[in-house]
Short mmCIF file of C-alpha atoms in Angstrom, two decimals:
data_model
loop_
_atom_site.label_atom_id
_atom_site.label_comp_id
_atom_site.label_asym_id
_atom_site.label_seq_id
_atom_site.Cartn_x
_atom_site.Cartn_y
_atom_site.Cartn_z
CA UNK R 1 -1.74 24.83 -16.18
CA UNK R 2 1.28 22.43 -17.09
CA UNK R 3 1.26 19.40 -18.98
CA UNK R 4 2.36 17.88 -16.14
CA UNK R 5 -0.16 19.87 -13.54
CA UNK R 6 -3.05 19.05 -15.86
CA UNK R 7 -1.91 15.02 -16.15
CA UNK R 8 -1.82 14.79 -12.32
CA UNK R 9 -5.62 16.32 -11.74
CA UNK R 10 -6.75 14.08 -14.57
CA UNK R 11 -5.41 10.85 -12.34
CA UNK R 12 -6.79 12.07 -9.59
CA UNK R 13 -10.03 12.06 -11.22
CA UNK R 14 -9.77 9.20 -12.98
CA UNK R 15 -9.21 7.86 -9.47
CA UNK R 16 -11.92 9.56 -7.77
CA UNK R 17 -14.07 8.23 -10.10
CA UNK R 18 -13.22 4.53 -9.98
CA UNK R 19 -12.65 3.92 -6.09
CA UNK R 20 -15.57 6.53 -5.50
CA UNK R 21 -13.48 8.54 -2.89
CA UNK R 22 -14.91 11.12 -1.99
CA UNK R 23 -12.66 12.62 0.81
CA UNK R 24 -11.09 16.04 -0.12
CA UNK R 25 -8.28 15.53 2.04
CA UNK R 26 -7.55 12.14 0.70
CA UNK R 27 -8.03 13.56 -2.86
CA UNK R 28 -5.88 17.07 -1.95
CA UNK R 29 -3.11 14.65 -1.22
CA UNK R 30 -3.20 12.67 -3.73
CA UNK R 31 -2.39 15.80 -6.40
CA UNK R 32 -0.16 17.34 -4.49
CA UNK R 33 2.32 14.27 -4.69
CA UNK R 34 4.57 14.42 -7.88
CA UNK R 35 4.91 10.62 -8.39
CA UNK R 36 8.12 11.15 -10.34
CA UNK R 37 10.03 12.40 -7.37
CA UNK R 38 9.93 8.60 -5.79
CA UNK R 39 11.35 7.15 -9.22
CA UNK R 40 14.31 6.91 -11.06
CA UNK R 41 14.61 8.85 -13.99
CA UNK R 42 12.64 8.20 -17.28
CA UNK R 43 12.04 6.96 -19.60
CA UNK R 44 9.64 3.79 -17.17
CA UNK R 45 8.65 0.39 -17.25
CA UNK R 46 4.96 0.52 -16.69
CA UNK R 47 1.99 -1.66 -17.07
CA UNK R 48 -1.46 -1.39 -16.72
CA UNK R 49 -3.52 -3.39 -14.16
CA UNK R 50 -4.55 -6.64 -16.58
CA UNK R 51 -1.59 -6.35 -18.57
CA UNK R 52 1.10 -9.34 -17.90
CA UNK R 53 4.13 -7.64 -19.54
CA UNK R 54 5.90 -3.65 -19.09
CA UNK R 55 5.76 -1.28 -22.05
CA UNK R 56 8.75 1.36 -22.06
CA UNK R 57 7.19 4.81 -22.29
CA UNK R 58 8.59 6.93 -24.95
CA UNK R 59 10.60 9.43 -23.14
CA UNK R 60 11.16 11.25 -19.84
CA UNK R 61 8.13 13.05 -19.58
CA UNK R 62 6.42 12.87 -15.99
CA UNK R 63 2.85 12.79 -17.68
CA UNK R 64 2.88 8.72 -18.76
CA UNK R 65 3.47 8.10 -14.95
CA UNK R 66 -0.17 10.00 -14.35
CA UNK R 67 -2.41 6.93 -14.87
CA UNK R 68 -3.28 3.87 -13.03
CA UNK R 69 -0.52 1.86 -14.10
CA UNK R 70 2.35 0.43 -12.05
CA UNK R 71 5.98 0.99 -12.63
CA UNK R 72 9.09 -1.36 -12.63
CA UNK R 73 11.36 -0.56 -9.25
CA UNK R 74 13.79 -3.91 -10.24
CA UNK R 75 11.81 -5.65 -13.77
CA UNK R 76 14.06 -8.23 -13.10
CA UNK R 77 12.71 -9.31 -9.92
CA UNK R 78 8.79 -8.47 -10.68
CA UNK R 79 9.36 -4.86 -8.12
CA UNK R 80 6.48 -2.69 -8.90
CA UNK R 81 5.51 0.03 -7.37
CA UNK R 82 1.97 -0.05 -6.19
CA UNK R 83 -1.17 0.27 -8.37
CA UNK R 84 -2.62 3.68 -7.48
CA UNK R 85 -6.42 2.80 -7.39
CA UNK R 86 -5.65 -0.40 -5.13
CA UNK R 87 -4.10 1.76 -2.31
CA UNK R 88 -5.79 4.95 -2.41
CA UNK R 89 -8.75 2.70 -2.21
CA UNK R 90 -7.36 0.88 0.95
CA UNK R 91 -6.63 4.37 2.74
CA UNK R 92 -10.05 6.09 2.39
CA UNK R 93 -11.42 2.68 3.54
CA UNK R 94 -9.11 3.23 6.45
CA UNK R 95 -10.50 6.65 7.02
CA UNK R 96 -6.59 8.41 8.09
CA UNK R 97 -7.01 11.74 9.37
CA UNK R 98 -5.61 14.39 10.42
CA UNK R 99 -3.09 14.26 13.30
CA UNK R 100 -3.24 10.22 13.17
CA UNK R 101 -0.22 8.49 13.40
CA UNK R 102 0.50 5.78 10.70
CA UNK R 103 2.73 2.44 10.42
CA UNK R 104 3.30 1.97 6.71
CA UNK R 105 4.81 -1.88 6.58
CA UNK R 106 6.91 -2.08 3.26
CA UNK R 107 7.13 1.75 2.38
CA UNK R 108 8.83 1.09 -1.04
CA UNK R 109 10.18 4.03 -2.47
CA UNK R 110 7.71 6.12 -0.09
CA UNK R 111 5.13 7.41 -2.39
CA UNK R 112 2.34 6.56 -0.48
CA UNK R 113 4.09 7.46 2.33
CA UNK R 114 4.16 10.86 0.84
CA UNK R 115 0.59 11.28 0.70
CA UNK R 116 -0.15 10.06 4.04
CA UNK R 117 1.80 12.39 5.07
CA UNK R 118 -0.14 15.08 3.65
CA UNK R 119 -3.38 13.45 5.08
CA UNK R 120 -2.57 13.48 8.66
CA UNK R 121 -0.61 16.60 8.54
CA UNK R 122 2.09 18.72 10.63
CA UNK R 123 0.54 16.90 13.81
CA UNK R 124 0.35 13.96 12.70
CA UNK R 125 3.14 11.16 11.73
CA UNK R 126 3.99 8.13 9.58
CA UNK R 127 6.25 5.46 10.86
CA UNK R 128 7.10 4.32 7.19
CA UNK R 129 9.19 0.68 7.88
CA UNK R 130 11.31 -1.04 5.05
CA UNK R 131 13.11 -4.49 5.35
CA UNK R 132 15.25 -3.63 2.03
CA UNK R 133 17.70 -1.55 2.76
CA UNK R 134 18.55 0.12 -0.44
CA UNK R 135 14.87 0.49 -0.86
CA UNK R 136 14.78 1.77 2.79
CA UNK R 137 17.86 4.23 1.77
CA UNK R 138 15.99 5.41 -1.41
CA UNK R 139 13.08 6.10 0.45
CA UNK R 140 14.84 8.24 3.19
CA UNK R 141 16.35 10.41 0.48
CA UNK R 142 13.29 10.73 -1.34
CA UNK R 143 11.14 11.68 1.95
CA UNK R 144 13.88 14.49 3.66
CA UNK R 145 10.92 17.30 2.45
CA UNK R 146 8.45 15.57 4.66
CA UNK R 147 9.51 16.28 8.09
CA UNK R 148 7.03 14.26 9.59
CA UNK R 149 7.64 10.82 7.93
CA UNK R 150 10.37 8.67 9.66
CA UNK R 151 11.38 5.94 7.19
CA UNK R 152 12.87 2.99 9.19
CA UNK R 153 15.06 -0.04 7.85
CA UNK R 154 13.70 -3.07 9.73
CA UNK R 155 11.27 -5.99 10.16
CA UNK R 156 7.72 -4.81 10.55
CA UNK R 157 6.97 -7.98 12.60
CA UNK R 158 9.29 -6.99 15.36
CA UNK R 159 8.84 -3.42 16.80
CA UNK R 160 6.30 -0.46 15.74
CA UNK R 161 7.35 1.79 17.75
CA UNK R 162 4.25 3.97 19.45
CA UNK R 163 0.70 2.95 19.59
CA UNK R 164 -0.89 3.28 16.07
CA UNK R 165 -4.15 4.80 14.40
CA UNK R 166 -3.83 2.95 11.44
CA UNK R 167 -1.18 0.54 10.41
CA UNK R 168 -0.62 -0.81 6.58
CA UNK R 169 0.78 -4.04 5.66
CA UNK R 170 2.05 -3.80 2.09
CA UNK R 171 2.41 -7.78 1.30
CA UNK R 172 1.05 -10.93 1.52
CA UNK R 173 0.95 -12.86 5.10
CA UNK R 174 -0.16 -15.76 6.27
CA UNK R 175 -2.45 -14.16 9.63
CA UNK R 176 -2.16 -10.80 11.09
CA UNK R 177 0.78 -10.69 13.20
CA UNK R 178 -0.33 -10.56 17.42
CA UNK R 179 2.52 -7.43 17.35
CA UNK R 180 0.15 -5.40 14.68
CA UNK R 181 -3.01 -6.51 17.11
CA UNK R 182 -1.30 -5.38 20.39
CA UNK R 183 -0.08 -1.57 18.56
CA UNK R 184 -3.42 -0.52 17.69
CA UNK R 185 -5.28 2.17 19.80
CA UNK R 186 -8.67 2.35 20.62
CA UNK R 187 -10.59 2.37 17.26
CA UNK R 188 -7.78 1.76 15.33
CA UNK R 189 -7.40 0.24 12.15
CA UNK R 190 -5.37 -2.26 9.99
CA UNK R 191 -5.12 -3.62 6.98
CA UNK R 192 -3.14 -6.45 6.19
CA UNK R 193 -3.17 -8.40 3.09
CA UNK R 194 -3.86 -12.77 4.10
CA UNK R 195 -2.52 -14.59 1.63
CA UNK R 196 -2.31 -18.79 0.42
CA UNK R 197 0.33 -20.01 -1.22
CA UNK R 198 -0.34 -19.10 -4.84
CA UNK R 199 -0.50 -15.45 -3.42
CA UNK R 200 -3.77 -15.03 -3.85
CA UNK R 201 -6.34 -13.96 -0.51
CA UNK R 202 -8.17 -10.92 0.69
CA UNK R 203 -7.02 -7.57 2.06
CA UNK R 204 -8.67 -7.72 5.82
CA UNK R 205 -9.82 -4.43 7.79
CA UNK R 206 -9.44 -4.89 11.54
CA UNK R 207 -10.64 -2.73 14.06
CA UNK R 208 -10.09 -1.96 17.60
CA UNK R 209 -13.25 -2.92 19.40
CA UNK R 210 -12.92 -2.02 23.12
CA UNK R 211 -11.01 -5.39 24.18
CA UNK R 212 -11.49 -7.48 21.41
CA UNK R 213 -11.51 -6.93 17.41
CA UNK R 214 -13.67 -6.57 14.78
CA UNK R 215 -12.82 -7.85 11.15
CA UNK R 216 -14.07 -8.16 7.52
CA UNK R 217 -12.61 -8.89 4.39
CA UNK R 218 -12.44 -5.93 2.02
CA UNK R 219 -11.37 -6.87 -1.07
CA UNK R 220 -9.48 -10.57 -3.12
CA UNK R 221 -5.72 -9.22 -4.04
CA UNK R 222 -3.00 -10.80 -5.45
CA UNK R 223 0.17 -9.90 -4.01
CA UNK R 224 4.12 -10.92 -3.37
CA UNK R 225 4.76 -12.40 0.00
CA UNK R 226 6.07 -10.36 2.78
CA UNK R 227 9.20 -10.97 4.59
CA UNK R 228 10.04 -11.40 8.30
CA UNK R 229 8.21 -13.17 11.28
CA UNK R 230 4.90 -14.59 10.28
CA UNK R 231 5.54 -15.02 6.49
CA UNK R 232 4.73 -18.47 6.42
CA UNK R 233 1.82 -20.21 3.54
CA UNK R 234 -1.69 -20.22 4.90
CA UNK R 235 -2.40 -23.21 7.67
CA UNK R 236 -5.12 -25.30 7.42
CA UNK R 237 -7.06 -23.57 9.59
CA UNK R 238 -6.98 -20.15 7.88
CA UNK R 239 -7.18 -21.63 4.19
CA UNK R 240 -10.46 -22.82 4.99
CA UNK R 241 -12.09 -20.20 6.56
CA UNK R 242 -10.65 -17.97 3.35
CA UNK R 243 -12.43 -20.37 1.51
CA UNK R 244 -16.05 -20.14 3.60
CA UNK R 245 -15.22 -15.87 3.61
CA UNK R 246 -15.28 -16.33 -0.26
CA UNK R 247 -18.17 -18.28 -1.05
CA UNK R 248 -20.54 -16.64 1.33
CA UNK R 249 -19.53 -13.02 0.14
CA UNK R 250 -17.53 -13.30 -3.06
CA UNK R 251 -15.21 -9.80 -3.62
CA UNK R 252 -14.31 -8.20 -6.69
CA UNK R 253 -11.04 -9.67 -8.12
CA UNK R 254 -8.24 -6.74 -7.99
CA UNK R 255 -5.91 -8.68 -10.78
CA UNK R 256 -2.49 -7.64 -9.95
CA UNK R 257 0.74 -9.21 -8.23
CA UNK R 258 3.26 -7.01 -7.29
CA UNK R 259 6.99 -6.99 -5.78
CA UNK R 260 7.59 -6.66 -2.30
CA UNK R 261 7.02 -3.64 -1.82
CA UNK R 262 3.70 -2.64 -2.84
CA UNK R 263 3.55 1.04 -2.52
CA UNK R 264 6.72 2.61 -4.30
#
């Protein structure tokens, strides 16, 4: 086995281990991803989940990007890619299968993209939707292998295209958006960071319940603010009842803030 072949089933155990994931498919697609292929070239800007500042890694070598760390898209303006623990652990709680189809809002680079891709399969599709357009460009080019990932330049809050399985919101907003709501199909799921104005709120699952909706918060995030319809700081309304969510059923703290986009 490679360096580089051994580094990536080490992460994936390391990750296995710490989100408790358990899913083979989930797992299968996770190693079969090379994260450098969604990156510039080496050497990176990394840093691990607590730390506050990058670290340059010594050289060009794939392996240092096999670890739960994120990377520097643009240092300058805080664009990270998204920490792998954080969003493997969002799609196994998400349950994608095979032949789902999946809305990816803020696709990054299109890592993630990438290994949903793998999870739902020849039959299935990702609708991967990108308001930056060089980001949305990069992620185009880095996708053409994965025939059945369609990488979109657009607002998220405006038009999804077909009914979804699952839809992913990669930033912060203030409520779910009625447009996300009205896309899912029966059972389907979303997850959608809520956020207050210090960026700080709780990842919500949603569910399709016959006509109405079931919810629960999932996990407290930190995250950069989306963009687009909807954006606005938490109302009144929804800062309190974040507030009441938290004290009756405190979450574990996931200590990160990240660039729009999340997933890289």
């Amino acid at each position: 086995m490679s360096d580089v072949a051994a580094a990536r089933a080490r992460y994936v155990a390391l990750i296995a281990r710490r989100e408790r994931i358990s899913s083979p498919r989930l797992l299968a697609a996770l190693g079969a991803v090379p994260r450098e292929d969604f990156l510039a070239k080496g050497p990176w800007r990394i840093k691990s989940e607590a730390a506050r500042s990058y670290r340059l890694t010594p050289d060009a070598d794939p392996v240092h990007l096999y670890d739960n760390v994120l990377v520097a898209i643009d240092a300058r303006r805080k664009l990270d890619t998204g920490l792998p623990s954080l969003w493997t652990h969002f799609v196994d709680l998400l349950d994608v299968g095979e032949k789902d189809r999946v809305v990816q809002i803020g696709c990054g680079l299109g890592y993630f993209s990438a290994v949903l891709s793998k999870i739902v399969g020849p039959r299935g599709r990702v609708h991967a939707i990108e308001c930056d357009e060089r980001l949305a460009a990069r992620a185009a080019t880095n996708l053409r292998a994965y025939g059945n990932v369609e990488v979109v330049h657009g607002d998220g809050c405006r038009h999804l295209g077909a009914p979804a399985d699952v839809i992913i919101v990669h930033a912060g907003f203030s409520q779910p958006h009625p447009l996300w709501l009205q896309s899912l199909r029966p059972r389907g799921r979303l997850l959608v960071p809520l956020t207050q104005r210090d960026r700080e709120g709780a990842a919500l699952k949603i569910t399709r319940k016959g006509k109405g909706f079931e919810a629960e918060a999932v996990q407290q995030i930190r995250i950069f603010p989306g963009r687009g319809r909807g954006t606005t700081a938490l109302d009144d309304r929804v800062a309190d009842w974040w507030q009441r969510a938290s004290a009756l059923a405190p979450l574990r703290f996931r200590g990160i803030e990240q660039g729009l986009p999340s997933d890289g």
